[in-house]
Short mmCIF file of C-alpha atoms and ligand atoms in Angstrom, two decimals:
data_model
loop_
_atom_site.label_atom_id
_atom_site.label_comp_id
_atom_site.label_asym_id
_atom_site.label_seq_id
_atom_site.Cartn_x
_atom_site.Cartn_y
_atom_site.Cartn_z
CA MET C 1 22.28 -23.01 1.70
CA ASN C 2 22.80 -19.15 1.28
CA ILE C 3 20.50 -17.41 3.66
CA ILE C 4 19.52 -13.66 3.46
CA LYS C 5 19.81 -11.89 6.50
CA ASN C 6 17.34 -9.04 5.05
CA LEU C 7 15.33 -9.73 2.22
CA ILE C 8 13.40 -6.60 1.10
CA LEU C 9 10.51 -7.20 -1.36
CA GLY C 10 9.68 -4.17 -3.66
CA SER C 11 11.47 -1.24 -4.75
CA GLY C 12 9.54 2.18 -4.05
CA PRO C 13 10.28 4.34 -1.53
CA ALA C 14 9.68 1.88 1.33
CA GLY C 15 11.70 -0.96 -0.01
CA LEU C 16 14.63 1.35 -0.98
CA THR C 17 14.88 3.18 1.94
CA ALA C 18 15.08 0.16 3.86
CA ALA C 19 18.02 -1.44 1.40
CA ILE C 20 19.57 1.76 2.56
CA TYR C 21 19.45 1.58 6.11
CA SER C 22 20.08 -2.05 6.08
CA SER C 23 23.13 -1.83 4.09
CA ARG C 24 24.25 0.70 6.69
CA SER C 25 23.63 -1.85 9.36
CA ASN C 26 25.70 -4.35 7.54
CA LEU C 27 22.77 -6.51 6.85
CA GLU C 28 23.65 -7.36 3.44
CA PRO C 29 20.41 -6.83 2.15
CA VAL C 30 18.98 -8.40 -1.28
CA LEU C 31 16.20 -6.37 -2.68
CA LEU C 32 13.68 -7.91 -5.34
CA SER C 33 12.22 -4.93 -7.45
CA GLY C 34 9.44 -6.48 -8.31
CA ASN C 35 7.49 -6.11 -11.69
CA GLU C 36 7.05 -2.22 -11.43
CA PRO C 37 10.73 -1.51 -10.54
CA GLY C 38 10.62 1.85 -8.66
CA GLY C 39 6.93 1.63 -7.95
CA GLN C 40 4.26 4.56 -8.33
CA LEU C 41 6.85 7.35 -8.36
CA THR C 42 8.03 6.24 -11.83
CA VAL C 43 4.51 7.32 -13.11
CA THR C 44 4.43 10.70 -11.73
CA SER C 45 5.46 13.71 -12.78
CA LEU C 46 6.82 16.38 -10.45
CA VAL C 47 6.83 15.35 -6.71
CA GLU C 48 6.60 18.71 -4.91
CA ASN C 49 5.98 17.22 -1.48
CA PHE C 50 9.52 15.09 -1.00
CA PRO C 51 11.64 17.05 1.45
CA GLY C 52 14.96 18.10 0.03
CA PHE C 53 14.06 19.35 -3.26
CA GLU C 54 13.22 22.89 -3.08
CA ASN C 55 11.80 22.62 -6.79
CA GLY C 56 10.35 19.33 -6.66
CA ILE C 57 11.97 16.90 -8.66
CA LEU C 58 10.68 14.20 -11.06
CA GLY C 59 9.16 10.85 -9.68
CA PRO C 60 11.54 8.57 -12.11
CA GLU C 61 14.37 10.72 -11.00
CA LEU C 62 13.92 10.38 -7.42
CA MET C 63 13.22 6.76 -7.94
CA ASN C 64 16.25 6.47 -9.94
CA SER C 65 18.73 8.19 -7.19
CA MET C 66 16.85 5.85 -3.96
CA ARG C 67 18.04 2.82 -6.34
CA GLU C 68 21.67 4.22 -6.98
CA GLN C 69 21.90 5.50 -3.31
CA ALA C 70 21.16 1.69 -2.14
CA ILE C 71 23.40 0.11 -4.59
CA ASN C 72 26.38 2.69 -3.29
CA VAL C 73 26.03 1.50 0.05
CA GLY C 74 26.14 -1.90 -0.56
CA THR C 75 22.65 -3.32 -1.17
CA LYS C 76 21.97 -6.28 -3.97
CA ILE C 77 19.25 -5.81 -6.05
CA ILE C 78 17.77 -8.41 -7.98
CA ASP C 79 15.44 -7.39 -10.78
CA ASP C 80 12.98 -10.15 -10.46
CA THR C 81 9.37 -10.81 -8.72
CA ALA C 82 8.68 -13.21 -5.56
CA ILE C 83 5.88 -15.20 -6.87
CA SER C 84 5.41 -17.29 -3.35
CA VAL C 85 6.19 -17.66 0.01
CA ASP C 86 6.49 -19.89 3.08
CA PHE C 87 6.77 -18.33 6.29
CA SER C 88 6.36 -21.07 8.15
CA LYS C 89 9.55 -22.38 7.75
CA LYS C 90 13.05 -21.01 9.22
CA PRO C 91 14.68 -19.66 7.22
CA PHE C 92 11.72 -18.21 5.36
CA VAL C 93 11.15 -19.17 1.35
CA VAL C 94 10.63 -17.18 -1.01
CA SER C 95 10.14 -18.32 -4.91
CA THR C 96 10.92 -16.02 -7.67
CA GLU C 97 10.09 -15.83 -11.18
CA ARG C 98 13.75 -16.27 -12.42
CA ASN C 99 16.01 -16.75 -9.58
CA GLY C 100 14.20 -19.96 -7.97
CA GLU C 101 14.27 -19.98 -4.15
CA LEU C 102 15.46 -17.13 -1.55
CA TYR C 103 15.89 -18.26 1.87
CA ALA C 104 15.82 -15.11 4.28
CA HIS C 105 16.16 -14.73 8.13
CA THR C 106 13.86 -11.32 8.08
CA ILE C 107 11.77 -10.14 5.12
CA ILE C 108 10.48 -6.41 4.70
CA ILE C 109 7.32 -6.66 2.50
CA SER C 110 7.15 -3.26 0.63
CA THR C 111 5.33 -4.28 -2.29
CA GLY C 112 3.11 -1.45 -2.63
CA ALA C 113 -0.09 -1.04 -4.53
CA SER C 114 -1.60 -1.20 -7.79
CA ALA C 115 -4.28 0.96 -9.57
CA LYS C 116 -7.94 0.14 -9.55
CA TRP C 117 -10.12 -0.44 -12.55
CA LEU C 118 -13.64 0.33 -12.94
CA GLY C 119 -13.99 -3.12 -14.82
CA LEU C 120 -15.94 -2.24 -18.00
CA GLU C 121 -15.99 -4.46 -20.57
CA GLY C 122 -14.79 -1.47 -22.61
CA GLU C 123 -12.23 -0.21 -20.05
CA LYS C 124 -10.02 -3.52 -21.02
CA ARG C 125 -11.19 -3.84 -24.71
CA LEU C 126 -9.78 0.05 -25.12
CA MET C 127 -6.61 -0.23 -23.11
CA GLY C 128 -4.12 1.57 -24.47
CA LYS C 129 -6.46 2.92 -27.08
CA GLY C 130 -7.94 5.51 -25.49
CA VAL C 131 -8.21 4.06 -21.88
CA SER C 132 -5.23 4.73 -19.57
CA GLY C 133 -4.23 4.48 -15.76
CA CYS C 134 -1.44 6.89 -16.06
CA ALA C 135 -2.32 10.44 -17.24
CA THR C 136 1.52 11.17 -16.81
CA CYS C 137 2.58 8.51 -19.07
CA ASP C 138 -0.09 8.93 -21.92
CA GLY C 139 -1.77 12.59 -21.09
CA ALA C 140 0.96 13.66 -24.05
CA PHE C 141 -1.24 11.69 -26.63
CA PHE C 142 -4.19 14.09 -26.37
CA LYS C 143 -3.16 16.99 -27.43
CA GLU C 144 -6.25 19.26 -28.73
CA LYS C 145 -8.52 15.95 -28.07
CA VAL C 146 -11.59 15.98 -25.17
CA VAL C 147 -10.60 13.31 -22.55
CA ALA C 148 -12.70 12.29 -19.23
CA VAL C 149 -10.74 11.61 -15.84
CA VAL C 150 -12.43 9.53 -13.57
CA GLY C 151 -12.31 9.93 -9.50
CA GLY C 152 -12.45 12.50 -6.65
CA GLY C 153 -9.17 11.94 -4.89
CA ASP C 154 -5.60 13.84 -5.36
CA SER C 155 -4.85 11.58 -8.07
CA ALA C 156 -7.54 12.90 -10.13
CA MET C 157 -7.28 16.10 -9.30
CA GLU C 158 -3.43 15.76 -10.54
CA ASP C 159 -4.37 13.64 -13.84
CA SER C 160 -6.70 16.29 -14.97
CA LEU C 161 -4.40 19.17 -14.38
CA PHE C 162 -1.67 17.32 -15.96
CA VAL C 163 -3.97 16.19 -19.31
CA SER C 164 -5.32 19.78 -19.12
CA LYS C 165 -1.70 20.63 -20.20
CA PHE C 166 -2.32 19.05 -24.03
CA ALA C 167 -6.13 18.37 -24.23
CA SER C 168 -8.55 20.94 -25.46
CA LYS C 169 -11.00 19.67 -22.52
CA VAL C 170 -11.15 17.61 -19.50
CA TYR C 171 -14.59 15.89 -18.06
CA LEU C 172 -13.42 15.49 -14.12
CA ILE C 173 -16.51 12.47 -13.47
CA HIS C 174 -16.52 11.95 -9.65
CA ARG C 175 -19.47 9.62 -8.30
CA ARG C 176 -20.45 11.73 -5.32
CA ASP C 177 -20.95 15.43 -5.19
CA GLU C 178 -17.71 16.44 -3.06
CA PHE C 179 -14.12 15.19 -3.70
CA ARG C 180 -11.81 13.93 -0.97
CA ALA C 181 -8.77 15.59 -2.50
CA SER C 182 -6.73 18.00 -0.38
CA LYS C 183 -8.54 21.72 -0.71
CA ILE C 184 -5.22 22.80 -2.62
CA MET C 185 -5.62 20.33 -5.32
CA GLN C 186 -9.35 20.99 -5.52
CA ASP C 187 -8.71 24.68 -6.18
CA ARG C 188 -6.71 24.16 -8.94
CA VAL C 189 -8.88 22.21 -10.67
CA LYS C 190 -11.96 24.43 -9.89
CA ASP C 191 -9.62 27.31 -11.39
CA ASN C 192 -8.88 25.17 -14.56
CA PRO C 193 -11.34 26.91 -17.32
CA LYS C 194 -10.33 23.42 -19.38
CA ILE C 195 -11.84 21.15 -16.95
CA GLU C 196 -15.57 20.86 -16.41
CA ILE C 197 -16.41 18.91 -13.23
CA ILE C 198 -19.29 16.37 -13.54
CA PHE C 199 -20.67 15.26 -10.31
CA ASN C 200 -22.93 12.38 -9.36
CA SER C 201 -21.66 10.50 -12.22
CA GLU C 202 -20.29 7.10 -12.69
CA ILE C 203 -19.23 5.82 -16.41
CA LYS C 204 -21.63 2.76 -17.80
CA ASP C 205 -19.78 2.26 -20.79
CA ILE C 206 -16.83 3.19 -22.83
CA ILE C 207 -17.66 3.17 -26.55
CA GLY C 208 -15.44 2.38 -29.65
CA GLU C 209 -13.83 -0.14 -31.77
CA ASP C 210 -10.26 0.27 -32.34
CA LYS C 211 -10.16 3.75 -30.36
CA VAL C 212 -12.39 5.32 -27.55
CA VAL C 213 -15.44 7.65 -29.54
CA SER C 214 -17.64 8.23 -26.43
CA ILE C 215 -18.92 7.20 -23.00
CA ASP C 216 -22.08 7.03 -21.16
CA ILE C 217 -22.39 8.67 -18.32
CA PHE C 218 -25.34 7.81 -15.63
CA ASN C 219 -26.38 10.88 -13.01
CA ASN C 220 -27.35 8.38 -9.82
CA LYS C 221 -28.89 11.67 -8.73
CA THR C 222 -31.47 11.83 -11.60
CA GLY C 223 -31.07 8.46 -13.32
CA GLU C 224 -30.30 9.78 -16.62
CA THR C 225 -27.72 8.49 -18.63
CA LYS C 226 -25.89 10.77 -21.70
CA ASN C 227 -23.80 9.71 -24.29
CA VAL C 228 -20.78 12.16 -24.40
CA PRO C 229 -17.92 11.65 -27.39
CA LEU C 230 -14.62 11.76 -26.22
CA ASP C 231 -11.18 10.49 -27.35
CA GLY C 232 -9.79 9.56 -23.89
CA VAL C 233 -10.63 8.26 -20.47
CA PHE C 234 -8.08 8.04 -17.55
CA ILE C 235 -9.32 6.19 -14.65
CA ALA C 236 -7.58 7.78 -11.42
CA ILE C 237 -9.78 5.88 -8.37
CA GLY C 238 -7.17 4.75 -6.21
CA HIS C 239 -5.37 1.32 -5.60
CA THR C 240 -5.27 -1.81 -4.00
CA PRO C 241 -2.26 -3.23 -2.03
CA ASN C 242 -0.15 -5.98 -3.56
CA THR C 243 -0.61 -8.65 -1.15
CA SER C 244 -2.17 -11.66 -3.17
CA ILE C 245 0.95 -14.02 -2.57
CA PHE C 246 0.53 -13.47 1.05
CA LYS C 247 -2.94 -14.00 1.30
CA SER C 248 -2.54 -17.31 3.24
CA SER C 249 0.84 -16.59 5.17
CA ILE C 250 -0.10 -13.57 6.74
CA ASP C 251 -2.67 -11.46 8.63
CA ILE C 252 -4.33 -9.27 5.94
CA ASP C 253 -7.18 -6.63 6.43
CA ASP C 254 -10.69 -7.22 4.51
CA ASN C 255 -9.01 -4.37 2.36
CA GLY C 256 -6.20 -6.35 1.65
CA TYR C 257 -3.69 -4.31 3.35
CA ILE C 258 -0.86 -6.27 5.60
CA LYS C 259 -1.78 -5.70 9.35
CA VAL C 260 0.89 -4.04 11.12
CA HIS C 261 1.41 -3.39 14.74
CA ASP C 262 4.48 -1.07 16.06
CA PHE C 263 4.68 0.56 13.34
CA THR C 264 5.71 -2.56 10.87
CA LYS C 265 5.46 -5.62 12.78
CA THR C 266 3.31 -8.45 11.17
CA ASN C 267 1.73 -11.44 13.37
CA ILE C 268 5.16 -13.09 12.18
CA ALA C 269 8.11 -12.22 14.10
CA GLY C 270 10.69 -11.34 11.44
CA ILE C 271 8.42 -10.45 9.08
CA PHE C 272 7.83 -6.44 8.57
CA ALA C 273 5.86 -4.55 6.26
CA ALA C 274 6.00 -1.08 5.01
CA GLY C 275 4.78 1.23 2.63
CA ASP C 276 1.31 1.46 0.62
CA VAL C 277 1.07 -2.24 1.17
CA SER C 278 0.31 -1.72 5.05
CA ASP C 279 -0.85 1.53 4.74
CA PRO C 280 -4.48 2.35 3.98
CA LYS C 281 -4.58 5.91 5.30
CA TYR C 282 -1.15 8.05 4.34
CA LYS C 283 0.06 6.63 1.29
CA GLN C 284 2.59 9.23 0.85
CA ALA C 285 6.01 8.69 -0.41
CA ILE C 286 7.63 10.32 2.41
CA SER C 287 5.33 8.05 4.88
CA SER C 288 6.31 4.93 3.02
CA ALA C 289 10.23 5.89 3.22
CA GLY C 290 9.92 6.55 7.02
CA MET C 291 8.30 3.14 7.59
CA GLY C 292 10.88 1.53 5.07
CA CYS C 293 13.56 3.21 7.78
CA ILE C 294 11.70 1.74 10.90
CA ALA C 295 11.06 -1.92 9.18
CA SER C 296 14.95 -1.81 8.75
CA ILE C 297 15.74 -1.29 12.14
CA ASP C 298 13.30 -3.89 13.58
CA SER C 299 14.74 -6.13 11.25
CA LEU C 300 17.95 -5.59 12.86
CA HIS C 301 16.95 -5.65 16.41
CA PHE C 302 15.18 -9.11 15.41
CA LEU C 303 18.53 -10.55 13.77
CA GLU C 304 20.48 -9.15 16.91
CA ASP C 305 17.87 -10.83 19.59
CA ASN C 306 18.02 -14.06 17.81
CA ASN C 307 21.74 -13.87 17.12
CA LEU C 308 21.18 -14.16 13.70
CA THR C 309 23.69 -11.27 12.54
CA GLN C 310 26.55 -13.18 11.64
P1 NAP S 401 -8.31 7.97 -3.09
O1 NAP S 401 -7.88 8.96 -2.33
O2 NAP S 401 -8.59 6.58 -2.71
O3 NAP S 401 -9.70 8.17 -4.22
C1 NAP S 401 -9.97 7.91 -4.75
C2 NAP S 401 -11.17 8.01 -5.75
O4 NAP S 401 -12.04 7.36 -6.98
C3 NAP S 401 -12.41 8.59 -4.83
O5 NAP S 401 -12.88 10.02 -4.76
C4 NAP S 401 -13.42 7.63 -5.15
O6 NAP S 401 -14.55 8.07 -4.77
C5 NAP S 401 -13.13 7.42 -6.44
N1 NAP S 401 -13.73 5.94 -6.58
C6 NAP S 401 -13.15 4.72 -6.26
N2 NAP S 401 -13.48 3.45 -6.62
C7 NAP S 401 -14.33 3.83 -7.50
C8 NAP S 401 -15.28 3.32 -8.75
N3 NAP S 401 -15.23 1.89 -8.51
N4 NAP S 401 -16.15 4.21 -9.35
C9 NAP S 401 -15.64 5.28 -9.45
N5 NAP S 401 -15.24 6.35 -8.38
C10 NAP S 401 -14.42 5.43 -7.61
O7 NAP S 401 -6.94 7.65 -4.30
P2 NAP S 401 -5.97 8.50 -5.02
O8 NAP S 401 -6.30 10.02 -5.78
O9 NAP S 401 -5.20 7.72 -5.84
O10 NAP S 401 -5.00 8.73 -3.81
C11 NAP S 401 -4.42 8.01 -2.81
C12 NAP S 401 -3.58 8.41 -1.74
O11 NAP S 401 -2.49 9.39 -2.62
C13 NAP S 401 -4.36 9.72 -1.04
O12 NAP S 401 -3.58 9.85 0.49
C14 NAP S 401 -3.83 11.44 -1.67
O13 NAP S 401 -3.76 12.05 -0.84
C15 NAP S 401 -2.11 10.88 -1.94
N6 NAP S 401 -2.08 11.53 -3.64
C16 NAP S 401 -1.35 12.63 -3.05
C17 NAP S 401 -1.17 13.26 -4.42
C18 NAP S 401 -0.19 14.89 -3.97
O14 NAP S 401 -0.35 15.01 -3.16
N7 NAP S 401 0.00 15.51 -4.80
C19 NAP S 401 -1.26 13.01 -5.44
C20 NAP S 401 -1.69 12.01 -5.66
C21 NAP S 401 -2.12 11.02 -4.40
P3 NAP S 401 -15.17 8.32 -3.35
O15 NAP S 401 -14.69 9.77 -2.83
O16 NAP S 401 -16.41 8.18 -3.49
O17 NAP S 401 -14.81 7.39 -2.61
#
């Protein structure tokens, strides 16, 4: 049986940083890149807050560099996805979509988080026909069109600003009367003449047959609903941690995040978690990368303490 010393699940900043550190500790890590290789930064435009790039760097470029760096220092990357785990066995067992079972002495879970949706029927039906969860991917299709962005966090601010470069008008719809986004992002939105903010409002329906033609907006203060004609709706309401395959195997909190202590240790010795999958609070590329580094060092210590480094 081939036993991997350090198996890393996920290829965002946490997973790839862990891979770089583990490679340099001679742990010969194997990384499963998952179903969104590179993670959420691959659908972002300019990243201005990752240190080391004085003019910022495009998200996909940053992730590509991290992947190449991990490969260059010796990481084996398998473009496959974990579909189930058995953490009751030693070595731990991870079943993959295309490469059968993998066996590992330590595992770093860095499977990240995925975009949330409103759960409307029209949202599903019109996905890719005017409804999108990725402004940076689809914004350019809305040149001189009218669109809505939903949400009140930094993602919604960023998406509104991004699509305003193409659209003739952007409605920013938020369910409360204040944003949770950082002040600088809120200010940029408020200063943008193309963006109209609609507070205390929820989208109740997205209307259209083959493409989006309008939305029904419910004002939760006045109780009124109004129909607004438009061409596109961008959903930017946060993310859900990708933990469904771990739910019966590891301690998870009420919101689905893996519970950690001492930074990256889970309730199972030898299994570590890093990045958005275990971080409901900070969720930054740089904090994820930092946790990936810690998880790798913790893995090394676990392997050394258990005489498993050979
Ligand atoms: P977030 O901060 O969790 O914000 C989600 C927003 O969506 C909240 O305003 C929330 O409303 C709203 N929302 C959630 N569920 C909803 C629903 N069912 N219907 C309507 N609205 C709903 O998520 P995020 O904006 O994706 O940001 C996540 C993290 O990444 C944050 O830490 C953020 O700072 C960071 N981030 C940073 C940048 C940057 O620095 N450039 C860019 C993007 C993200 P409530 O406010 O009422 O809860």
